[in-house]
Coordinates of C-alpha atoms in Angstrom, one line a residue:
Chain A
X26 CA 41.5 32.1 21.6
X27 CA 38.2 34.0 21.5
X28 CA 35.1 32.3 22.0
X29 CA 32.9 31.5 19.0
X30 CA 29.3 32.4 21.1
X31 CA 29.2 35.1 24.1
X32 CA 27.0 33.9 26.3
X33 CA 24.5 37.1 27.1
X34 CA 25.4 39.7 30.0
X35 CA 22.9 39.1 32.9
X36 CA 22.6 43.2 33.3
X37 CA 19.3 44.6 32.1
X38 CA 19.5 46.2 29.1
X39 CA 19.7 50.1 29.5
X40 CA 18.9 51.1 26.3
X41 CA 16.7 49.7 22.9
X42 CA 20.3 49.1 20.7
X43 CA 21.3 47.5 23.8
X44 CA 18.2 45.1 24.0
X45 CA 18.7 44.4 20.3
X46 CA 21.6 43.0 20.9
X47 CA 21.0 40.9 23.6
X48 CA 17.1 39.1 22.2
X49 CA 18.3 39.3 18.6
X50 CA 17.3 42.3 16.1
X51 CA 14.3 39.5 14.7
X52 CA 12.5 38.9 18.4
X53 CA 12.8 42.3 19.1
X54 CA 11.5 43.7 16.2
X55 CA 8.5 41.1 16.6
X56 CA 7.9 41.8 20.2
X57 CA 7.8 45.2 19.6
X58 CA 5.6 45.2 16.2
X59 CA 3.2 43.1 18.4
X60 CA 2.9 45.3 21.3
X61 CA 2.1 48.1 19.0
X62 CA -0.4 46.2 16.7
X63 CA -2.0 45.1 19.9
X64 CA -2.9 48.5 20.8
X65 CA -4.0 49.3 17.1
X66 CA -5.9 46.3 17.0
X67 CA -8.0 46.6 20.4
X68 CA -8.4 50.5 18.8
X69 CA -9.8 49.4 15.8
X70 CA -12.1 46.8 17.1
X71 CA -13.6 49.6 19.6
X72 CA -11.7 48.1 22.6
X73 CA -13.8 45.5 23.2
X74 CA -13.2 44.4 26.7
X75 CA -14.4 41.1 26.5
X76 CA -12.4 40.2 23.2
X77 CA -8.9 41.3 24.9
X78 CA -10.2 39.5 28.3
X79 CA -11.0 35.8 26.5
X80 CA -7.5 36.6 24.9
X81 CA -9.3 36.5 21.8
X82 CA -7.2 38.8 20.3
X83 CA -3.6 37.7 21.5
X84 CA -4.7 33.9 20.0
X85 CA -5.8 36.0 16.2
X86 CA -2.4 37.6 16.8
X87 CA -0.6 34.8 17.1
X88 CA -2.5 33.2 14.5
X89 CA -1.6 35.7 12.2
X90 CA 2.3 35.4 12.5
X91 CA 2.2 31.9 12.3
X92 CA 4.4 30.1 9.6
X93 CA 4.0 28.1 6.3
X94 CA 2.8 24.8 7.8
X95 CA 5.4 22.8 5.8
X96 CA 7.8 24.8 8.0
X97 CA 6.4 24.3 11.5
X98 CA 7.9 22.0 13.5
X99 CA 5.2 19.2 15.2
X100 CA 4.9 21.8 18.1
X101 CA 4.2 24.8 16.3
X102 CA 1.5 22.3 14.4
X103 CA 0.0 21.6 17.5
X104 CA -0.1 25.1 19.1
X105 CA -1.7 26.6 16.0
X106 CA -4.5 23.6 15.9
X107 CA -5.3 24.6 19.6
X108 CA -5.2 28.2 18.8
X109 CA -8.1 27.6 15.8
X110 CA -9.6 25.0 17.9
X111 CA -10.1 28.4 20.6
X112 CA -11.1 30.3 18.3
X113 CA -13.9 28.4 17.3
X114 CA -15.2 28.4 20.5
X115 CA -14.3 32.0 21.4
X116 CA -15.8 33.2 18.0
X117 CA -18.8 30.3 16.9
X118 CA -19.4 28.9 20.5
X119 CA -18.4 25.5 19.2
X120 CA -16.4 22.9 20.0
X121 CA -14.2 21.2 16.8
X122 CA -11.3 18.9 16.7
X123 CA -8.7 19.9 14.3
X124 CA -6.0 17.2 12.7
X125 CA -2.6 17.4 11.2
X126 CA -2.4 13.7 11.0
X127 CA 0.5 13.1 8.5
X128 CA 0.2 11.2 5.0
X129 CA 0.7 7.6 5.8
X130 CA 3.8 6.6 4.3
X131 CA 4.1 4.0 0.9
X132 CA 0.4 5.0 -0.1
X133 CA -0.5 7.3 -3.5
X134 CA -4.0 7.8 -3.3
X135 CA -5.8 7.5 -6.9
X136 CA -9.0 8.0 -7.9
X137 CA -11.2 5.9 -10.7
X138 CA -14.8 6.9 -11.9
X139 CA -17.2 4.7 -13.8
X140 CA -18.9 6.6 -16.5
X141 CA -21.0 3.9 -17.2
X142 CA -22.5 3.5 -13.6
X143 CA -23.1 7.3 -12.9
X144 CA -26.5 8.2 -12.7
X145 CA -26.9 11.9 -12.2
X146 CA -28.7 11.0 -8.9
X147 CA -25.6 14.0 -7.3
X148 CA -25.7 12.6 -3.9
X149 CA -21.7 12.4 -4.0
X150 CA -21.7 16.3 -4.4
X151 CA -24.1 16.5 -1.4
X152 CA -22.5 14.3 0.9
X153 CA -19.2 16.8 -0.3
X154 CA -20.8 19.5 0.7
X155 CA -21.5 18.4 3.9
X156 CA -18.4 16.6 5.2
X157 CA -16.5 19.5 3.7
X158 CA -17.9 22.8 5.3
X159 CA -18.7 24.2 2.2
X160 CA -20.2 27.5 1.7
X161 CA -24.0 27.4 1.6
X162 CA -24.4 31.2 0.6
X163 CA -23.1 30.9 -2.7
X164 CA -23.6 27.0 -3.0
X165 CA -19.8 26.3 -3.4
X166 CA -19.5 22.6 -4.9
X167 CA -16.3 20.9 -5.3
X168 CA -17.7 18.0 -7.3
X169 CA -19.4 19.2 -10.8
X170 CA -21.6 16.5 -12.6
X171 CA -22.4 17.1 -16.7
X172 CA -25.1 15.2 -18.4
X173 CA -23.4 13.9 -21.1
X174 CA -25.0 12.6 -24.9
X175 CA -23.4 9.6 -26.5
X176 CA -20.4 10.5 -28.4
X177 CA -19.0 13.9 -26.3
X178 CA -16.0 13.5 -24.4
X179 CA -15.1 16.6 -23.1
X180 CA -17.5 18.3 -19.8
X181 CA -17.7 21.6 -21.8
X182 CA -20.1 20.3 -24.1
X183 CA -21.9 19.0 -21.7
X184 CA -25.1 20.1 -19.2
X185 CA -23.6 21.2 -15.6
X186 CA -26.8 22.3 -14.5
X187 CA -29.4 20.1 -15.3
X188 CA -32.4 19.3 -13.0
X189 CA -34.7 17.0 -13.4
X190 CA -35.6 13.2 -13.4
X191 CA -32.2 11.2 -13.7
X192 CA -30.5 9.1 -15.3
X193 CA -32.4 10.3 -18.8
X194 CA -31.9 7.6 -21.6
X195 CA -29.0 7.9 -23.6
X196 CA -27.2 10.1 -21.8
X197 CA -24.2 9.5 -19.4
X198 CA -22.6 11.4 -16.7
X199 CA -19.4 12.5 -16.2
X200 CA -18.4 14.0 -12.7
X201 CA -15.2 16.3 -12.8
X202 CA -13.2 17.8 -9.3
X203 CA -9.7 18.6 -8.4
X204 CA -7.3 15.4 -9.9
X205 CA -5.1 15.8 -7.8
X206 CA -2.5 15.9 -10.7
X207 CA 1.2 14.5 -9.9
X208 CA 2.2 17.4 -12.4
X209 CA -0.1 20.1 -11.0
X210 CA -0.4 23.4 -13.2
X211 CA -1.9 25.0 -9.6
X212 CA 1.1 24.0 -7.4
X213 CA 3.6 25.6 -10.0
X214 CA 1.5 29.5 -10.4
X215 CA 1.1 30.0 -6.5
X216 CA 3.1 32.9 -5.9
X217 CA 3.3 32.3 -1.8
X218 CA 3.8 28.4 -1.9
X219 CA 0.3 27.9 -0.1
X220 CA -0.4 24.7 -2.5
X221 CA 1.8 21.5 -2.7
X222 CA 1.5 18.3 -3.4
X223 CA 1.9 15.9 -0.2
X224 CA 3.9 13.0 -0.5
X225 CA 0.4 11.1 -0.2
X226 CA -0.1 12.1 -3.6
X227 CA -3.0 15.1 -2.4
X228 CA -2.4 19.0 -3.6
X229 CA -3.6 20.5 -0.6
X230 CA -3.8 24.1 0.5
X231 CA -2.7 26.3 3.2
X232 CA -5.8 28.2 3.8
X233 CA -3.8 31.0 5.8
X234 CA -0.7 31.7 3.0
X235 CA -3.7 31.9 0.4
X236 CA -3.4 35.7 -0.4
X237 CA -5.8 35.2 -2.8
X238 CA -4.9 35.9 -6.1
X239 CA -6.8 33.4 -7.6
X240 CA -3.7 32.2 -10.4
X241 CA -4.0 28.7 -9.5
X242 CA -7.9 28.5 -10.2
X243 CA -6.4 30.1 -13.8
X244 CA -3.7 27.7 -14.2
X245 CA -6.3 24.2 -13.6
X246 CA -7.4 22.9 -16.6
X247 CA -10.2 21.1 -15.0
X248 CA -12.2 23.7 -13.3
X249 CA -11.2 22.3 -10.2
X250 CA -10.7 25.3 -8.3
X251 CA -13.2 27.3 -6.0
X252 CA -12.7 30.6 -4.1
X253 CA -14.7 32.3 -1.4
X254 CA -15.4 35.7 -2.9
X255 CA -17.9 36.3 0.5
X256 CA -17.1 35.3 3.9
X257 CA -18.5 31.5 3.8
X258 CA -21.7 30.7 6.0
X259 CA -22.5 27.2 7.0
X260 CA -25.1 26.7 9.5
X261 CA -24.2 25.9 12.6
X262 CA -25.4 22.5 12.7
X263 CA -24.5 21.6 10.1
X264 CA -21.0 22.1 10.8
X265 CA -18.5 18.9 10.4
X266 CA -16.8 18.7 13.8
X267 CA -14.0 16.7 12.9
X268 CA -11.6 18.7 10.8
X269 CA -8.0 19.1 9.7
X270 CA -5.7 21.3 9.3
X271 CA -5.5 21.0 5.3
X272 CA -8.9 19.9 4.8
X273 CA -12.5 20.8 5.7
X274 CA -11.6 23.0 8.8
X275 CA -13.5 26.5 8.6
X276 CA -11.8 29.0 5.9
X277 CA -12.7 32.7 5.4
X278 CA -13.3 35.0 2.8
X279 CA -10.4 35.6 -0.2
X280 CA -9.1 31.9 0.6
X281 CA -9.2 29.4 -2.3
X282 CA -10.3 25.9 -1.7
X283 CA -10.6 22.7 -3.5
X284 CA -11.4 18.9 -3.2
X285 CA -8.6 17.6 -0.8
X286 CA -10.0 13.2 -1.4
X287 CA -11.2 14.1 2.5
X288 CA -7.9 14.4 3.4
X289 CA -9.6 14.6 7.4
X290 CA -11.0 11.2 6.3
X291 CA -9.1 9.3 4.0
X292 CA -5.8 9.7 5.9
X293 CA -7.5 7.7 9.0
X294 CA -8.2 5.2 6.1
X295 CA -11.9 5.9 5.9
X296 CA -13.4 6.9 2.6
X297 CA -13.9 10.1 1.0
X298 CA -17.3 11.2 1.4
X299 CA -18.5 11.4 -2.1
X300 CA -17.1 7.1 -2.6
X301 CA -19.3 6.5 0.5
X302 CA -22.2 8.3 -0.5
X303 CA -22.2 7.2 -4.3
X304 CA -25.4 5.1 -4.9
X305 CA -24.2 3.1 -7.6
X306 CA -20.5 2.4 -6.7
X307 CA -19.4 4.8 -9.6
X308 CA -16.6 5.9 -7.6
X309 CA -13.5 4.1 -6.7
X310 CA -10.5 5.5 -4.0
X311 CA -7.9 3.3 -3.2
X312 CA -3.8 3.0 -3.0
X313 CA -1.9 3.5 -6.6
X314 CA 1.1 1.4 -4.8
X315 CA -0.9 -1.4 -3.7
X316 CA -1.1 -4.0 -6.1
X317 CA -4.1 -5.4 -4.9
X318 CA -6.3 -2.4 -4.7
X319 CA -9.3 -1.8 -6.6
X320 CA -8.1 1.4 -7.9
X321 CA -5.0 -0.9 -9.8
X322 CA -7.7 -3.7 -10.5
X323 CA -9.6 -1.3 -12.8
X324 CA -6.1 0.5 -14.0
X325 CA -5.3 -2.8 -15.1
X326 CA -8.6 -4.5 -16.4
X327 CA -10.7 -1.4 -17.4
X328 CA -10.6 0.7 -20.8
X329 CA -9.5 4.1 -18.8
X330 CA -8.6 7.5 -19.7
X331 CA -8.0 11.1 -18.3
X332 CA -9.3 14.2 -19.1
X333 CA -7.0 16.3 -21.2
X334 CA -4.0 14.2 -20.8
X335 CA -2.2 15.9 -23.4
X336 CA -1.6 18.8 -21.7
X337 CA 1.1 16.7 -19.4
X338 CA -0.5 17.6 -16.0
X339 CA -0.6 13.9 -15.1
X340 CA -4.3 13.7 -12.9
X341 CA -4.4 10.8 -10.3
X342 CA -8.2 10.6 -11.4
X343 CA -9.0 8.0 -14.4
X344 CA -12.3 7.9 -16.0
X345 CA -13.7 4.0 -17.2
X346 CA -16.2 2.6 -19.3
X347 CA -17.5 -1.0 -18.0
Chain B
X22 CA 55.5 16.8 -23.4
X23 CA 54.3 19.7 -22.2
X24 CA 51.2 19.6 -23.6
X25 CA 50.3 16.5 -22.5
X26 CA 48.6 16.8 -19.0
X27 CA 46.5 19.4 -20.8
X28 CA 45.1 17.3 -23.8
X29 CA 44.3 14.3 -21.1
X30 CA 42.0 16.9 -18.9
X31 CA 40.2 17.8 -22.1
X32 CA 40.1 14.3 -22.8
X33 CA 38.7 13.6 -19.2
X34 CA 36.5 16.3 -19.3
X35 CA 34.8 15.2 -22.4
X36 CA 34.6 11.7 -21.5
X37 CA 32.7 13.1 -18.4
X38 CA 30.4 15.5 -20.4
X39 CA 29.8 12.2 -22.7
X40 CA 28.6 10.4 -19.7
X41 CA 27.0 13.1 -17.7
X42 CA 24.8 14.8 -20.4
X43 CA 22.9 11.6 -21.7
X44 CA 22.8 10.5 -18.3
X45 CA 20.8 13.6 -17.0
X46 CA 18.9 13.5 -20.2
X47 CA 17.8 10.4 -19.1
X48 CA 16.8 11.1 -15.8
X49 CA 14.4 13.8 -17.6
X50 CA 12.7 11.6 -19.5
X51 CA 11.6 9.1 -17.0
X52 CA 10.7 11.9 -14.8
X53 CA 8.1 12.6 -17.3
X54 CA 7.2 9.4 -17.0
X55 CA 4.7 10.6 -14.1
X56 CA 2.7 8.5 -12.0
X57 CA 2.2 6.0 -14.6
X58 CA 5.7 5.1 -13.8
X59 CA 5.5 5.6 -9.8
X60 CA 2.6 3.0 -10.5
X61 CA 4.3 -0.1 -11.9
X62 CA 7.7 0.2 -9.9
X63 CA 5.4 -0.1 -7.3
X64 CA 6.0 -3.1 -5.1
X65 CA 3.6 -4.9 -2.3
X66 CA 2.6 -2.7 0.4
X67 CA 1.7 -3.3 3.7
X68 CA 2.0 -0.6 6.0
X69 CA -1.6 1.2 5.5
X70 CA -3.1 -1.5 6.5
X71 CA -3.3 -1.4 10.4
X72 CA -4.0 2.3 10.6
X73 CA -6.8 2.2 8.1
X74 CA -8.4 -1.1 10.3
X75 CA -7.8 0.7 13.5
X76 CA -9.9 3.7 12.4
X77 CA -12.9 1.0 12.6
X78 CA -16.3 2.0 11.0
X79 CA -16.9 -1.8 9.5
X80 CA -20.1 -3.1 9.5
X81 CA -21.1 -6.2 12.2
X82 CA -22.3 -9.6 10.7
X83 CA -19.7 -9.7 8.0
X84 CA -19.3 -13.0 6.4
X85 CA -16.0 -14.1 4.1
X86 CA -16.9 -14.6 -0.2
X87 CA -15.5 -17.7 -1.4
X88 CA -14.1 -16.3 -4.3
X89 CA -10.7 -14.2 -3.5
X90 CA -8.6 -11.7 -5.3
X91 CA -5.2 -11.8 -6.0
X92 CA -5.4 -14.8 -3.7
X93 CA -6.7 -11.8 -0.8
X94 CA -9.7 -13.2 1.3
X95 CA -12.6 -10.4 1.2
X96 CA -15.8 -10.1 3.0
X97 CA -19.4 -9.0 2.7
X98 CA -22.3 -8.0 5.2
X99 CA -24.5 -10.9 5.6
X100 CA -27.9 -10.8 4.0
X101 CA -30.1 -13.7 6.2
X102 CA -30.5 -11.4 9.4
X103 CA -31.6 -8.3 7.1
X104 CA -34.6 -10.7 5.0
X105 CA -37.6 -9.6 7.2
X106 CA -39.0 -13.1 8.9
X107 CA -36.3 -15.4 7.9
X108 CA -36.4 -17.9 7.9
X109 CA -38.9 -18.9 5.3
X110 CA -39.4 -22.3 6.2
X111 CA -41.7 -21.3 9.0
X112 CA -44.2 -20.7 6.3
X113 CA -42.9 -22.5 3.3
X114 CA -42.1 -26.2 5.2
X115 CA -43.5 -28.2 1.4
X116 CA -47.3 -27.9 2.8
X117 CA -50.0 -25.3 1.3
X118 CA -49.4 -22.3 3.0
X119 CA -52.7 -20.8 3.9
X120 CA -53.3 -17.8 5.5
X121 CA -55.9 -14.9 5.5
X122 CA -54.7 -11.8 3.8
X123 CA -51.8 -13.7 1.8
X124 CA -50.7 -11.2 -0.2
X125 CA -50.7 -8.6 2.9
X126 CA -48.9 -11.0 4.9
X127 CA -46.2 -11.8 2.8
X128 CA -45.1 -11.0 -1.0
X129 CA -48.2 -9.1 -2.2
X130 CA -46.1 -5.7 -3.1
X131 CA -43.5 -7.5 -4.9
X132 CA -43.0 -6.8 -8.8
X133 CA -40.6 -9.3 -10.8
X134 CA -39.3 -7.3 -13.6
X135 CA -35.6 -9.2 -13.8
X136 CA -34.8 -11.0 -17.4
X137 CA -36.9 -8.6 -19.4
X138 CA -40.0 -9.6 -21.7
X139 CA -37.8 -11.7 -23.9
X140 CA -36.5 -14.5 -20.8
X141 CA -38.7 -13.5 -18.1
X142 CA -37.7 -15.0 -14.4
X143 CA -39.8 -16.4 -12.4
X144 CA -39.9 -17.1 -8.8
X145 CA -37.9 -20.5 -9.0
X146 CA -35.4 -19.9 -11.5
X147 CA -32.9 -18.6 -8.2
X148 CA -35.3 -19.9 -5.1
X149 CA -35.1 -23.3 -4.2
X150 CA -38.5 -24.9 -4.7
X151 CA -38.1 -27.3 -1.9
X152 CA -36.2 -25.6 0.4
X153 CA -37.1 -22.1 0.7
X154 CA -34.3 -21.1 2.8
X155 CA -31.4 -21.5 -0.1
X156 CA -31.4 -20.8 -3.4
X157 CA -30.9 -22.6 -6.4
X158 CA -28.5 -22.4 -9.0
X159 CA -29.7 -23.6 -12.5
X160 CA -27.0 -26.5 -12.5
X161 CA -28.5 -27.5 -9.2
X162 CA -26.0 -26.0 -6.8
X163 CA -27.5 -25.0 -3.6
X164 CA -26.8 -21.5 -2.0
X165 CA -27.2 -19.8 0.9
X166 CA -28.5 -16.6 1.3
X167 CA -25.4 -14.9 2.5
X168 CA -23.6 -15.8 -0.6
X169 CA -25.7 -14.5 -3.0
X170 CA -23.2 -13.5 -5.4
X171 CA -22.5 -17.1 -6.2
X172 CA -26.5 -17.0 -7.9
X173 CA -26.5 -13.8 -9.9
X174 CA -22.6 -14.6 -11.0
X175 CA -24.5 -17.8 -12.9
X176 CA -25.8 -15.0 -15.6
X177 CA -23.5 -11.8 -14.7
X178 CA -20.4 -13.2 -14.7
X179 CA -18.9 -10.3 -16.2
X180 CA -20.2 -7.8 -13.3
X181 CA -18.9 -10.6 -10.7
X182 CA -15.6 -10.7 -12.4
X183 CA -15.4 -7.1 -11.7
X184 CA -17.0 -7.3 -8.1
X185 CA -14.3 -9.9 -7.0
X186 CA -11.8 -7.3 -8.7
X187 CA -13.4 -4.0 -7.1
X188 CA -14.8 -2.1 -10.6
X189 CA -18.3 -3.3 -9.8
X190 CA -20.2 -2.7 -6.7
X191 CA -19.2 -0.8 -3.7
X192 CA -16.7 -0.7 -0.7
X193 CA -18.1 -0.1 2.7
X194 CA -15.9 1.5 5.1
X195 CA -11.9 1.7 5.0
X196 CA -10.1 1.9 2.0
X197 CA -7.3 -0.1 3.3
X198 CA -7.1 -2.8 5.6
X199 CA -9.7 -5.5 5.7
X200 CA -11.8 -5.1 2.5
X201 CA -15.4 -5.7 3.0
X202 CA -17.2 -4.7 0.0
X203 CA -21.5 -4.2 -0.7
X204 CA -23.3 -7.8 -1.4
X205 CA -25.5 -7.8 -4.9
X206 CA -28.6 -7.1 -2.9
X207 CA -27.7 -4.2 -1.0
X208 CA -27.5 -2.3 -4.0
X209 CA -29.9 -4.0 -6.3
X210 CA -33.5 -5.4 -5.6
X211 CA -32.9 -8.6 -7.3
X212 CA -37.0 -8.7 -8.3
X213 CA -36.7 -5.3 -10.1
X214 CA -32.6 -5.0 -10.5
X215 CA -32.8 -1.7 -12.4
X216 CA -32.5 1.4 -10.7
X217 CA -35.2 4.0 -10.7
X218 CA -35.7 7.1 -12.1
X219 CA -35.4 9.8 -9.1
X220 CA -35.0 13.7 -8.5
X221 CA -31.1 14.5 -7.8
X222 CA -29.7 15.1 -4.8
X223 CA -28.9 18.4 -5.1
X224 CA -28.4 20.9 -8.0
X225 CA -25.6 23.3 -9.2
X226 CA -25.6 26.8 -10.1
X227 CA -24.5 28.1 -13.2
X228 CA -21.4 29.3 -13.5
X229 CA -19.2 31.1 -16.6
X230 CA -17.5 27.9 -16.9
X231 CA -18.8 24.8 -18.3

């Protein structure tokens, strides 16, 4: 009976079909693409000594062939955090901590906002802005806040861009980001699969399968969407150390980003940074599936809504009157 | 007789198609059920719980609320060590106090705007007139300090009743695990409770989209 799997000859291989064979036509074809862009690459940077030395250029290599990360395996995860993590210091001189700390299992996070507590004070969108890495440049905000009169229910009749003295009588605010929706519009138009929902309930996205295209911030509903249309600068200080791999950690120009409920935070069961920072305790986080969490106190107890629940997109995020 | 075995698999089949058909239909329509329905199949769960307590980040000096939730103990940060010279018995012991400066010294910048102009508060109505280190509720009940929502929860029962829930007032650190939530007065200065008018944060830049 013939053997099922040859093990491989332990002759050098004499010629390239011969090599094929033996690695597998995939490796081959890798190791020899790499070798060649290698070249090309340390051309077309000017042969920068010092970039091939530090191996800065083998680790954007390798960063560049690097899979979906629903498809890596926990190594692979690691090696690609390490990898960024190098990077940062190779490239920014800095030193960050990447995560890929799974979702926690039997939680759903859900999100409740009191319109009647909301001030306008915007100190949620700062602390965002912060804990986020967000692009100073262009002054990228995930969180939009919209002075409201009595009566309007819907942000787009509403003032985005007030400044002045706040809260101003008879007026409320109404503060709109990603929902998070369990039926997300987003996750269905990507046409690489770089946005999903987690099983934690957050649509997150893989900064490096992002090509760009910008259909997702067409298919949200909610504005909830942001893209960096110019490489994003965030000064150096001011640079949130602790990142993850989904969440706040440093993206580049023609990625698309979005409000990920601090995913780098709220899966090590802190808060997101716009529920700590909110002045007034208009925002509430907490677990859908826990029965005696806030979030299902107000579900439960509170006149709530959702912005355009008609169109079926199912937001975690519920608006409340007091 | 020969057409028998034929007549029962079209009979089987449609039986099947009978069952299968609504069945799946089913299945469609409480998939669109969304998280609404995720929500109240829900049971009790535990298991966030130790990861969210071992991430730390609670304040120090917390003391447990009497009240509970769901029959769940909670906790708030105490209040007596933050009051600037507690005790107040060192001045107030039932004597006249006199010292030079008074209103320097002690509550000279303090502006009671709580009740509005129709049932204006005064001093007493919460601070116990002869024992200046509890309060006073208007039945009699004496409070401590670090259980202050126990005195404004006399008149704002409704915001209490939401605090004890978790739609009023604020939680302070972990989302899960052991809740410890703001007290009355870290938020609100119970001589002027109202917030005040202030400069946002921050502003946004207009956009094409609302």
């Amino acid at each position: 009976m013939k053997p099922l799997h040859t093990p491989p000859a332990a002759t050098p291989p004499k010629t390239c079909a011969d090599a094929r064979r033996r690695y597998g036509r995939r490796d081959f074809l890798k190791s020899a693409v790499q070798a060649a862009a290698l070249c090309g690459a340390a051309a077309v940077t000017g042969c920068d000594p010092g970039q091939i030395q530090s191996g800065q250029i083998g680790l954007q290599w390798q960063e560049y062939f690097k899979k979906n990360y629903r498809l890596m395996t926990p190594l692979e995860k690691e090696a690609t955090v390490r990898r960024l993590e190098q990077l940062a210091k190779l490239q920014r001189g800095i030193d960050i901590q990447i995560g890929t700390t799974e979702p926690v299992k039997e939680v759903l996070f859900g999100y409740a906002f009191n319109l009647t507590r909301c001030e306008g004070f915007m100190e949620c969108v700062q602390a965002c802005v912060r804990e986020n890495n967000l692009d100073r440049a262009s002054k990228t905000q995930y969180i939009r806040i919209f002075e409201m009169e009595p009566g309007q229910m819907s942000p787009e009749s509403g003032n985005g861009q007030y400044f002045h003295e706040v809260p101003v009588d008879n007026h409320f605010y109404m503060g709109i980001q990603c929902f998070h929706c369990q039926n997300a519009p987003c996750v269905k138009a990507c046409p690489t699969k770089a946005t999903w929902m987690e099983p934690d309930g957050i649509v997150v996205v893989d900064y490096d399968w992002c090509i760009g295209c910008r259909y997702c911030m067409a298919a949200c509903p909610y504005w909830g969407r942001r893209f960096n249309f110019n490489e994003p600068h965030v000064p150096e200080e001011e640079i949130t150390r602790k990142q993850h791999y989904l969440g706040n950690r440093l993206r580049t120009r023609g990625m698309m980003e979005k409000c990920t409920f601090c995913i780098q935070r709220s899966r090590d069961g802190k808060l997101p940074a716009c529920v700590a920072a909110c002045p007034t305790g208009a925002r509430i986080f907490g677990n859908l599936l826990d029965p005696d969490s806030e979030i299902r106190f107000v579900l439960k107890h509170k006149k709530v809504f959702r912005l355009k629940e008609d169109l079926g997109t199912d937001p975690k995020f519920w608006f409340f009157i007091d | 007789m020969k057409k028998q075995p034929s007549s029962l698999r079209l009979y089987i089949a449609l039986t099947l198609l009978l069952i299968v058909l609504p069945g799946s239909a089913i299945k469609v329509y409480c998939g669109q059920q969304g998280v609404q329905a995720i929500i109240t199949q829900a049971g009790r769960s535990v298991s966030a719980a130790p990861a969210a307590d071992a991430a730390g980040g609670l304040p120090a000096n917390l003391v447990q609320v009497h009240a509970t939730h769901n029959g769940q103990p909670f906790w708030t940060e105490t209040r007596k060590d933050k009051v600037r010279r507690f005790k107040c018995s060192q001045c107030h012991d039932n004597s006249t106090v006199t010292a030079e400066n008074a209103a320097a010294v002690a509550h000279g910048d303090m502006v009671l705007e709580h009740g509005g102009a129709q049932k204006p508060l005064t001093c007493f109505t919460c601070h116990k007139e002869d024992q200046r280190d509890f309060f006073e509720t208007q039945k009699g009940v004496v409070i401590d300090m670090d259980h202050v929502d126990e005195l404004c929860g006399q008149c704002h029962f409704r915001q209490k009743r939401d605090w004890i829930g978790g739609a009023h007032g604020k939680r302070v650190g972990n989302w899960a695990g052991r809740r410890v939530v703001a007290n009355c007065t870290a938020c609100h200065d119970p001589h002027s409770p109202l917030f005040k008018k202030r400069w946002p944060a921050t502003y946004a830049l207009p956009l094409d989209k609302p």
